[in-house]
Amino acid sequence: GLFSLTYGVRAWLDQRIRAVFGTENALPEALLIGVRNNLPPEEAQAFRDVGLAHLLAISGLHVGLLAGALLLPLRLWTDRKTQLCVLAGFLLCYCALLDFSAPVVRASLLMVIAAGRRIVRRAPDPLTALAAAFLLILVFRPLDLFSASFQLSFCAVLGLVTLLPAMEGR
């Protein structure tokens, strides 16, 4: 089923990453597909020592960087609707690859909602987009409400969305 397919794709990506970066460099593996067990303990400790260990957990930052890298060339050759379809398909596959973890699903939904708003030429509304992503996830996975990862992911973004305008004086 889906598990064996995602496992196969993850194994293939792991091989490609090793072919490009070599067997000694496990950092791209951790940053792209969430495989952190190959990271040498001293590297993981170095990330913790400088306060950057959170970068090793796949999150909205990674989703945003990958989506941006995908959309950049697409914007040169395709219309907005095609961009949205390709982006949604890519992010769905990326979510499946990473076992639909809460931060990845949240960020992916927010990206697709933002791209959809661009198509209908509506102004961005981060709070409504966050609420929509929250409800969509709970429709399909209601028990995520009790997951610390889900709660922290949404609370962090909610804090950014509500506090940033206040700090900027808007």
PDB file of N, CA, C and O in Angstrom, residues 17 30 94 103 112 127 138 143 147:
ATOM      1  N   ILE A  17      20.536  11.025  -2.740  1.00  0.00           N
ATOM      2  CA  ILE A  17      21.220  12.014  -1.898  1.00  0.00           C
ATOM      3  C   ILE A  17      22.641  11.560  -1.612  1.00  0.00           C
ATOM      4  O   ILE A  17      23.587  12.341  -1.683  1.00  0.00           O
ATOM      5  N   ALA A  30      19.070  14.438   6.388  1.00  0.00           N
ATOM      6  CA  ALA A  30      18.257  14.874   7.523  1.00  0.00           C
ATOM      7  C   ALA A  30      17.379  16.061   7.139  1.00  0.00           C
ATOM      8  O   ALA A  30      16.213  16.124   7.535  1.00  0.00           O
ATOM      9  N   TYR A  94       5.118  14.978  -0.869  1.00  0.00           N
ATOM     10  CA  TYR A  94       6.102  15.246   0.178  1.00  0.00           C
ATOM     11  C   TYR A  94       5.518  14.916   1.556  1.00  0.00           C
ATOM     12  O   TYR A  94       6.200  14.350   2.407  1.00  0.00           O
ATOM     13  N   PRO A 103       3.598  19.342  11.264  1.00  0.00           N
ATOM     14  CA  PRO A 103       4.159  20.596  10.736  1.00  0.00           C
ATOM     15  C   PRO A 103       4.223  20.613   9.206  1.00  0.00           C
ATOM     16  O   PRO A 103       3.997  21.650   8.588  1.00  0.00           O
ATOM     17  N   VAL A 112      -0.743  25.853  -0.188  1.00  0.00           N
ATOM     18  CA  VAL A 112      -1.764  25.635  -1.220  1.00  0.00           C
ATOM     19  C   VAL A 112      -2.884  26.678  -1.078  1.00  0.00           C
ATOM     20  O   VAL A 112      -3.355  27.225  -2.080  1.00  0.00           O
ATOM     21  N   LEU A 127      -4.625  34.394   9.187  1.00  0.00           N
ATOM     22  CA  LEU A 127      -5.398  33.800  10.282  1.00  0.00           C
ATOM     23  C   LEU A 127      -6.494  32.874   9.748  1.00  0.00           C
ATOM     24  O   LEU A 127      -6.690  31.770  10.266  1.00  0.00           O
ATOM     25  N   LEU A 138      -8.060  18.326  11.060  1.00  0.00           N
ATOM     26  CA  LEU A 138      -8.895  17.651  12.058  1.00  0.00           C
ATOM     27  C   LEU A 138     -10.037  16.862  11.435  1.00  0.00           C
ATOM     28  O   LEU A 138     -10.502  15.890  12.022  1.00  0.00           O
ATOM     29  N   LEU A 143      -7.760  12.918  15.926  1.00  0.00           N
ATOM     30  CA  LEU A 143      -6.934  12.657  17.113  1.00  0.00           C
ATOM     31  C   LEU A 143      -5.643  13.471  17.127  1.00  0.00           C
ATOM     32  O   LEU A 143      -4.983  13.558  18.162  1.00  0.00           O
ATOM     33  N   SER A 147      -2.115  15.699  19.824  1.00  0.00           N
ATOM     34  CA  SER A 147      -0.696  15.498  19.556  1.00  0.00           C
ATOM     35  C   SER A 147       0.085  16.772  19.880  1.00  0.00           C
ATOM     36  O   SER A 147      -0.278  17.869  19.453  1.00  0.00           O
TER      37      SER A 147
END
